[in-house]
Structures are given as C-alpha cells and as structure tokens.
Amino acid sequence: MAENPKLQTFSILPGPNSIEVAVQKASCTEDGIQVQVWSAVHDVQQAMSVCHAASRAASVSLDAAGMAGARVKYRVTLVSDGGGTWRHPGSARAAIPSLAFWFPAQQNLTDRVLARIVRTTAHEFHHAAWALNGSPRKVYAGEPAAYAAGACAQLAVLGRLRREWLPLAHDWMNDALPDKAAMRSSRAGADLHVSLLPFFDGADEIQPDSRPGRAVMAWCACARVVR
C-alpha cells in the first residue's frame, strides 16, 4: 500500500439540495472493509442488505488489484428527498483510508438502486485500489476497466446482470463538473455497453451459472477486474 494515502471522493446527485438528516442504520465489516450505511428513511434490514452488497463490491475491486484484506472504511448515504454535491476530503494522516458516496433512493430499496450501489462501489474502489497499491496509473487511463469492474461486480455480488443495468453514454455537458474527464467517462461507459451486449444474445438477464454468465466472468478475469 502506498505510504500515507489520501483519497477524496465527490458525489453529485441531480435536483435541489437534500435537507434530510441521515443517521447510521447499519454497519458491517467483511474482509477488512468497514462499511456504514446512513439514511433518513430506510429500515435496518434494507440497510444491512446495502452494507453487505457494498462491502462485497469493494472487496472484488481490492482483490483484483492485489489488495485482498486491505483495511478500508466506507460510508454509504442514501438520500431520498433531493440532490446536491457532497465532498469527502480524506486525510493523508488517517490510519485507515476512508471513502464515502451518496446515492438517491426512495423508501423501498429497489433492485435497480442496489445494482447502482454495487456498480459505483466497485467502479470507484477500482480507482482507489490502484492508487492505494502505489500504481502510477492515471485515473482516466483506468476508466474502461473501472466500468468493467462495476458490471462484473453486479454479476458476482448480486448473482445476476441485467441488460438495463449496463451503462450508456450520457450528455456529459449536463454534468455538474463538465470536463474532459467526464467526456472520457461517458465514452468508456458506452464502450462497455457495446462490449457486454453480445453476451445477452437478446435476453434481459445473465446469471453466473449459465453459459453466458460463465463467459462474462471469463471476460471479467481477462479484463483483470475480478480474480
């Protein structure tokens, strides 16, 4: 692990700024990853589902980067009443690297929201893992692999990958921070969609124990985003 790592995260959600007061709903520790789930509306059972899914998604990316068992703190906050921009500054003096992300969710946690949490967690932990292990890789250079990590984690963690969960190109000019990085990210997401779509062969969903599922997992291993 790189000496004195410092990680900063940003979450940008559309809509007016949230006025909710989130409280801790669940916590779990798996493979050295300490996860807290904060929310103003979700019950404990739903929060625990998010907690375990998030820790497993983070573990997939850490393991693929050769950092299995690394100690990391991760906070997930679920917001239902609006958007806003949140920054988690990080500290080079922190004993344990800490990340935090915010997600939009309503009272009933849907499969789509859980899939988004898994995808984003694996994606961003892919970047973080390569930074923490001292890799000189630039973030933008790892964007295609980070998108792959997100999709592969959905299949590995949730036991299925739905076609509707695949990323699509978006109008990056509408992003809160439109720049070349957003343009590259949009392009990488669209490229991943093209790469994985043939595995579905017209189906809406792929499961890991099916022939397409095993083919996708082999593809994930070749992309070096799962082990």
mmCIF file of N, CA and C in Angstrom, residues 25-110:
data_model
loop_
_atom_site.group_PDB
_atom_site.id
_atom_site.type_symbol
_atom_site.label_atom_id
_atom_site.label_comp_id
_atom_site.label_asym_id
_atom_site.label_seq_id
_atom_site.Cartn_x
_atom_site.Cartn_y
_atom_site.Cartn_z
ATOM 1 N N LYS A 25 -27.721 3.484 10.069
ATOM 2 C CA LYS A 25 -28.711 2.427 10.090
ATOM 3 C C LYS A 25 -28.094 1.045 10.213
ATOM 4 N N ALA A 26 -26.873 0.893 9.718
ATOM 5 C CA ALA A 26 -26.250 -0.431 9.738
ATOM 6 C C ALA A 26 -24.748 -0.292 9.618
ATOM 7 N N SER A 27 -24.034 -1.287 10.085
ATOM 8 C CA SER A 27 -22.595 -1.355 9.902
ATOM 9 C C SER A 27 -22.207 -2.819 9.767
ATOM 10 N N CYS A 28 -21.161 -3.062 9.008
ATOM 11 C CA CYS A 28 -20.675 -4.421 8.828
ATOM 12 C C CYS A 28 -19.198 -4.356 8.457
ATOM 13 N N THR A 29 -18.488 -5.409 8.763
ATOM 14 C CA THR A 29 -17.071 -5.499 8.429
ATOM 15 C C THR A 29 -16.810 -6.841 7.776
ATOM 16 N N GLU A 30 -16.323 -6.819 6.554
ATOM 17 C CA GLU A 30 -16.018 -8.040 5.825
ATOM 18 C C GLU A 30 -14.693 -7.861 5.094
ATOM 19 N N ASP A 31 -13.808 -8.817 5.255
ATOM 20 C CA ASP A 31 -12.508 -8.790 4.568
ATOM 21 C C ASP A 31 -11.752 -7.498 4.803
ATOM 22 N N GLY A 32 -11.853 -6.948 6.018
ATOM 23 C CA GLY A 32 -11.134 -5.727 6.352
ATOM 24 C C GLY A 32 -11.838 -4.448 5.951
ATOM 25 N N ILE A 33 -12.977 -4.538 5.271
ATOM 26 C CA ILE A 33 -13.707 -3.365 4.798
ATOM 27 C C ILE A 33 -14.810 -3.027 5.801
ATOM 28 N N GLN A 34 -14.691 -1.853 6.426
ATOM 29 C CA GLN A 34 -15.672 -1.399 7.407
ATOM 30 C C GLN A 34 -16.685 -0.501 6.707
ATOM 31 N N VAL A 35 -17.928 -0.938 6.645
ATOM 32 C CA VAL A 35 -18.969 -0.195 5.933
ATOM 33 C C VAL A 35 -20.012 0.317 6.917
ATOM 34 N N GLN A 36 -20.391 1.572 6.748
ATOM 35 C CA GLN A 36 -21.518 2.154 7.471
ATOM 36 C C GLN A 36 -22.550 2.615 6.454
ATOM 37 N N VAL A 37 -23.809 2.359 6.747
ATOM 38 C CA VAL A 37 -24.898 2.817 5.890
ATOM 39 C C VAL A 37 -25.724 3.830 6.672
ATOM 40 N N TRP A 38 -25.833 5.028 6.111
ATOM 41 C CA TRP A 38 -26.594 6.107 6.737
ATOM 42 C C TRP A 38 -27.814 6.429 5.878
ATOM 43 N N SER A 39 -28.935 6.733 6.520
ATOM 44 C CA SER A 39 -30.158 7.033 5.792
ATOM 45 C C SER A 39 -31.148 7.688 6.738
ATOM 46 N N ALA A 40 -32.097 8.407 6.153
ATOM 47 C CA ALA A 40 -33.159 9.010 6.956
ATOM 48 C C ALA A 40 -34.448 8.200 6.886
ATOM 49 N N VAL A 41 -34.514 7.247 5.956
ATOM 50 C CA VAL A 41 -35.812 6.604 5.730
ATOM 51 C C VAL A 41 -35.778 5.078 5.723
ATOM 52 N N HIS A 42 -34.666 4.469 5.381
ATOM 53 C CA HIS A 42 -34.669 3.032 5.166
ATOM 54 C C HIS A 42 -34.567 2.263 6.471
ATOM 55 N N ASP A 43 -35.209 1.101 6.488
ATOM 56 C CA ASP A 43 -35.177 0.293 7.698
ATOM 57 C C ASP A 43 -33.860 -0.467 7.801
ATOM 58 N N VAL A 44 -33.668 -1.073 8.960
ATOM 59 C CA VAL A 44 -32.388 -1.710 9.254
ATOM 60 C C VAL A 44 -32.124 -2.886 8.325
ATOM 61 N N GLN A 45 -33.150 -3.663 8.001
ATOM 62 C CA GLN A 45 -32.958 -4.824 7.131
ATOM 63 C C GLN A 45 -32.475 -4.402 5.749
ATOM 64 N N GLN A 46 -33.078 -3.352 5.202
ATOM 65 C CA GLN A 46 -32.637 -2.855 3.907
ATOM 66 C C GLN A 46 -31.223 -2.299 3.988
ATOM 67 N N ALA A 47 -30.931 -1.599 5.085
ATOM 68 C CA ALA A 47 -29.603 -1.034 5.246
ATOM 69 C C ALA A 47 -28.544 -2.131 5.336
ATOM 70 N N MET A 48 -28.878 -3.240 5.985
ATOM 71 C CA MET A 48 -27.927 -4.339 6.071
ATOM 72 C C MET A 48 -27.691 -4.964 4.694
ATOM 73 N N SER A 49 -28.720 -5.023 3.871
ATOM 74 C CA SER A 49 -28.552 -5.532 2.505
ATOM 75 C C SER A 49 -27.580 -4.661 1.735
ATOM 76 N N VAL A 50 -27.721 -3.342 1.884
ATOM 77 C CA VAL A 50 -26.802 -2.414 1.236
ATOM 78 C C VAL A 50 -25.394 -2.590 1.789
ATOM 79 N N CYS A 51 -25.294 -2.756 3.097
ATOM 80 C CA CYS A 51 -23.990 -2.872 3.754
ATOM 81 C C CYS A 51 -23.208 -4.065 3.212
ATOM 82 N N HIS A 52 -23.832 -5.218 3.184
ATOM 83 C CA HIS A 52 -23.132 -6.419 2.733
ATOM 84 C C HIS A 52 -22.826 -6.363 1.231
ATOM 85 N N ALA A 53 -23.762 -5.829 0.438
ATOM 86 C CA ALA A 53 -23.527 -5.722 -1.002
ATOM 87 C C ALA A 53 -22.376 -4.761 -1.287
ATOM 88 N N ALA A 54 -22.335 -3.642 -0.562
ATOM 89 C CA ALA A 54 -21.275 -2.652 -0.772
ATOM 90 C C ALA A 54 -19.913 -3.213 -0.359
ATOM 91 N N SER A 55 -19.860 -3.922 0.754
ATOM 92 C CA SER A 55 -18.573 -4.468 1.202
ATOM 93 C C SER A 55 -18.063 -5.521 0.228
ATOM 94 N N ARG A 56 -18.951 -6.339 -0.308
ATOM 95 C CA ARG A 56 -18.534 -7.357 -1.264
ATOM 96 C C ARG A 56 -18.082 -6.728 -2.576
ATOM 97 N N ALA A 57 -18.772 -5.664 -3.005
ATOM 98 C CA ALA A 57 -18.387 -4.981 -4.246
ATOM 99 C C ALA A 57 -17.007 -4.338 -4.096
ATOM 100 N N ALA A 58 -16.765 -3.721 -2.950
ATOM 101 C CA ALA A 58 -15.447 -3.127 -2.705
ATOM 102 C C ALA A 58 -14.377 -4.204 -2.665
ATOM 103 N N SER A 59 -14.713 -5.343 -2.065
ATOM 104 C CA SER A 59 -13.752 -6.433 -1.953
ATOM 105 C C SER A 59 -13.343 -6.971 -3.312
ATOM 106 N N VAL A 60 -14.296 -7.027 -4.259
ATOM 107 C CA VAL A 60 -13.995 -7.509 -5.609
ATOM 108 C C VAL A 60 -12.881 -6.676 -6.239
ATOM 109 N N SER A 61 -13.006 -5.345 -6.120
ATOM 110 C CA SER A 61 -12.014 -4.467 -6.743
ATOM 111 C C SER A 61 -10.688 -4.475 -6.002
ATOM 112 N N LEU A 62 -10.729 -4.523 -4.681
ATOM 113 C CA LEU A 62 -9.483 -4.577 -3.910
ATOM 114 C C LEU A 62 -8.732 -5.871 -4.202
ATOM 115 N N ASP A 63 -9.454 -6.963 -4.272
ATOM 116 C CA ASP A 63 -8.824 -8.255 -4.540
ATOM 117 C C ASP A 63 -8.177 -8.269 -5.925
ATOM 118 N N ALA A 64 -8.874 -7.714 -6.920
ATOM 119 C CA ALA A 64 -8.349 -7.701 -8.287
ATOM 120 C C ALA A 64 -7.084 -6.862 -8.395
ATOM 121 N N ALA A 65 -6.931 -5.888 -7.505
ATOM 122 C CA ALA A 65 -5.739 -5.033 -7.513
ATOM 123 C C ALA A 65 -4.643 -5.580 -6.615
ATOM 124 N N GLY A 66 -4.828 -6.804 -6.123
ATOM 125 C CA GLY A 66 -3.819 -7.405 -5.262
ATOM 126 C C GLY A 66 -3.827 -6.871 -3.849
ATOM 127 N N MET A 67 -4.984 -6.373 -3.402
ATOM 128 C CA MET A 67 -5.074 -5.782 -2.073
ATOM 129 C C MET A 67 -6.121 -6.474 -1.215
ATOM 130 N N ALA A 68 -6.290 -7.760 -1.401
ATOM 131 C CA ALA A 68 -7.252 -8.508 -0.599
ATOM 132 C C ALA A 68 -6.928 -8.358 0.880
ATOM 133 N N GLY A 69 -7.948 -8.051 1.670
ATOM 134 C CA GLY A 69 -7.761 -7.902 3.108
ATOM 135 C C GLY A 69 -7.307 -6.533 3.553
ATOM 136 N N ALA A 70 -7.145 -5.592 2.625
ATOM 137 C CA ALA A 70 -6.740 -4.234 2.999
ATOM 138 C C ALA A 70 -7.813 -3.586 3.873
ATOM 139 N N ARG A 71 -7.399 -2.847 4.875
ATOM 140 C CA ARG A 71 -8.344 -2.184 5.772
ATOM 141 C C ARG A 71 -8.789 -0.865 5.156
ATOM 142 N N VAL A 72 -10.096 -0.731 4.963
ATOM 143 C CA VAL A 72 -10.669 0.463 4.346
ATOM 144 C C VAL A 72 -11.997 0.766 5.033
ATOM 145 N N LYS A 73 -12.278 2.055 5.233
ATOM 146 C CA LYS A 73 -13.575 2.472 5.744
ATOM 147 C C LYS A 73 -14.409 3.020 4.583
ATOM 148 N N TYR A 74 -15.701 2.720 4.600
ATOM 149 C CA TYR A 74 -16.574 3.133 3.510
ATOM 150 C C TYR A 74 -17.929 3.517 4.088
ATOM 151 N N ARG A 75 -18.388 4.707 3.755
ATOM 152 C CA ARG A 75 -19.699 5.175 4.215
ATOM 153 C C ARG A 75 -20.625 5.360 3.023
ATOM 154 N N VAL A 76 -21.798 4.759 3.106
ATOM 155 C CA VAL A 76 -22.835 4.877 2.079
ATOM 156 C C VAL A 76 -23.998 5.657 2.676
ATOM 157 N N THR A 77 -24.393 6.749 2.033
ATOM 158 C CA THR A 77 -25.531 7.539 2.497
ATOM 159 C C THR A 77 -26.624 7.512 1.440
ATOM 160 N N LEU A 78 -27.842 7.166 1.857
ATOM 161 C CA LEU A 78 -28.988 7.091 0.963
ATOM 162 C C LEU A 78 -29.843 8.334 1.150
ATOM 163 N N VAL A 79 -30.097 9.039 0.058
ATOM 164 C CA VAL A 79 -30.830 10.301 0.087
ATOM 165 C C VAL A 79 -32.098 10.158 -0.747
ATOM 166 N N SER A 80 -33.239 10.549 -0.190
ATOM 167 C CA SER A 80 -34.481 10.353 -0.934
ATOM 168 C C SER A 80 -35.165 11.657 -1.326
ATOM 169 N N ASP A 81 -34.778 12.785 -0.725
ATOM 170 C CA ASP A 81 -35.577 13.992 -0.923
ATOM 171 C C ASP A 81 -34.926 15.038 -1.804
ATOM 172 N N GLY A 82 -33.857 14.706 -2.484
ATOM 173 C CA GLY A 82 -33.239 15.704 -3.351
ATOM 174 C C GLY A 82 -31.843 15.324 -3.753
ATOM 175 N N GLY A 83 -31.138 16.288 -4.275
ATOM 176 C CA GLY A 83 -29.786 16.044 -4.769
ATOM 177 C C GLY A 83 -28.765 16.866 -4.012
ATOM 178 N N GLY A 84 -27.759 17.307 -4.747
ATOM 179 C CA GLY A 84 -26.700 18.101 -4.139
ATOM 180 C C GLY A 84 -25.335 17.544 -4.469
ATOM 181 N N THR A 85 -24.320 18.248 -4.036
ATOM 182 C CA THR A 85 -22.939 17.832 -4.256
ATOM 183 C C THR A 85 -22.278 17.643 -2.898
ATOM 184 N N TRP A 86 -21.697 16.465 -2.688
ATOM 185 C CA TRP A 86 -21.042 16.156 -1.421
ATOM 186 C C TRP A 86 -19.586 15.812 -1.674
ATOM 187 N N ARG A 87 -18.742 16.260 -0.791
ATOM 188 C CA ARG A 87 -17.308 16.008 -0.905
ATOM 189 C C ARG A 87 -16.819 15.340 0.373
ATOM 190 N N HIS A 88 -16.041 14.295 0.182
ATOM 191 C CA HIS A 88 -15.406 13.618 1.318
ATOM 192 C C HIS A 88 -13.909 13.838 1.159
ATOM 193 N N PRO A 89 -13.298 14.720 1.975
ATOM 194 C CA PRO A 89 -11.938 15.194 1.699
ATOM 195 C C PRO A 89 -10.838 14.165 1.891
ATOM 196 N N GLY A 90 -10.966 13.261 2.831
ATOM 197 C CA GLY A 90 -9.877 12.325 3.082
ATOM 198 C C GLY A 90 -8.726 13.008 3.811
ATOM 199 N N SER A 91 -7.786 12.222 4.293
ATOM 200 C CA SER A 91 -6.651 12.769 5.034
ATOM 201 C C SER A 91 -5.439 11.874 4.868
ATOM 202 N N ALA A 92 -4.298 12.478 4.621
ATOM 203 C CA ALA A 92 -3.060 11.706 4.480
ATOM 204 C C ALA A 92 -2.599 11.152 5.820
ATOM 205 N N ARG A 93 -3.170 11.682 6.922
ATOM 206 C CA ARG A 93 -2.778 11.214 8.245
ATOM 207 C C ARG A 93 -3.719 10.138 8.783
ATOM 208 N N ALA A 94 -4.738 9.799 8.041
ATOM 209 C CA ALA A 94 -5.691 8.792 8.507
ATOM 210 C C ALA A 94 -5.024 7.422 8.549
ATOM 211 N N ALA A 95 -5.271 6.705 9.640
ATOM 212 C CA ALA A 95 -4.678 5.371 9.777
ATOM 213 C C ALA A 95 -5.275 4.396 8.778
ATOM 214 N N ILE A 96 -6.559 4.588 8.460
ATOM 215 C CA ILE A 96 -7.253 3.712 7.516
ATOM 216 C C ILE A 96 -7.853 4.576 6.407
ATOM 217 N N PRO A 97 -7.595 4.295 5.132
ATOM 218 C CA PRO A 97 -8.209 5.061 4.041
ATOM 219 C C PRO A 97 -9.729 5.036 4.156
ATOM 220 N N SER A 98 -10.366 6.171 3.886
ATOM 221 C CA SER A 98 -11.813 6.297 4.052
ATOM 222 C C SER A 98 -12.435 6.893 2.804
ATOM 223 N N LEU A 99 -13.519 6.283 2.338
ATOM 224 C CA LEU A 99 -14.271 6.774 1.191
ATOM 225 C C LEU A 99 -15.732 6.938 1.587
ATOM 226 N N ALA A 100 -16.448 7.782 0.859
ATOM 227 C CA ALA A 100 -17.875 7.970 1.120
ATOM 228 C C ALA A 100 -18.577 8.347 -0.173
ATOM 229 N N PHE A 101 -19.762 7.776 -0.374
ATOM 230 C CA PHE A 101 -20.570 8.123 -1.546
ATOM 231 C C PHE A 101 -22.038 8.227 -1.156
ATOM 232 N N TRP A 102 -22.761 9.054 -1.897
ATOM 233 C CA TRP A 102 -24.181 9.285 -1.666
ATOM 234 C C TRP A 102 -24.963 8.737 -2.857
ATOM 235 N N PHE A 103 -26.140 8.169 -2.579
ATOM 236 C CA PHE A 103 -26.957 7.571 -3.620
ATOM 237 C C PHE A 103 -28.416 7.988 -3.449
ATOM 238 N N PRO A 104 -29.127 8.199 -4.571
ATOM 239 C CA PRO A 104 -30.555 8.517 -4.475
ATOM 240 C C PRO A 104 -31.362 7.239 -4.281
ATOM 241 N N ALA A 105 -32.263 7.241 -3.316
ATOM 242 C CA ALA A 105 -33.079 6.056 -3.065
ATOM 243 C C ALA A 105 -34.387 6.479 -2.403
ATOM 244 N N GLN A 106 -35.444 5.750 -2.680
ATOM 245 C CA GLN A 106 -36.738 6.028 -2.083
ATOM 246 C C GLN A 106 -36.958 5.096 -0.891
ATOM 247 N N GLN A 107 -38.174 5.144 -0.340
ATOM 248 C CA GLN A 107 -38.475 4.371 0.858
ATOM 249 C C GLN A 107 -38.205 2.882 0.657
ATOM 250 N N ASN A 108 -38.659 2.353 -0.487
ATOM 251 C CA ASN A 108 -38.438 0.945 -0.782
ATOM 252 C C ASN A 108 -37.200 0.812 -1.664
ATOM 253 N N LEU A 109 -36.220 0.114 -1.158
ATOM 254 C CA LEU A 109 -34.969 -0.057 -1.888
ATOM 255 C C LEU A 109 -35.192 -1.009 -3.058
ATOM 256 N N THR A 110 -35.039 -0.519 -4.282
ATOM 257 C CA THR A 110 -35.279 -1.333 -5.467
ATOM 258 C C THR A 110 -34.008 -2.067 -5.884
#
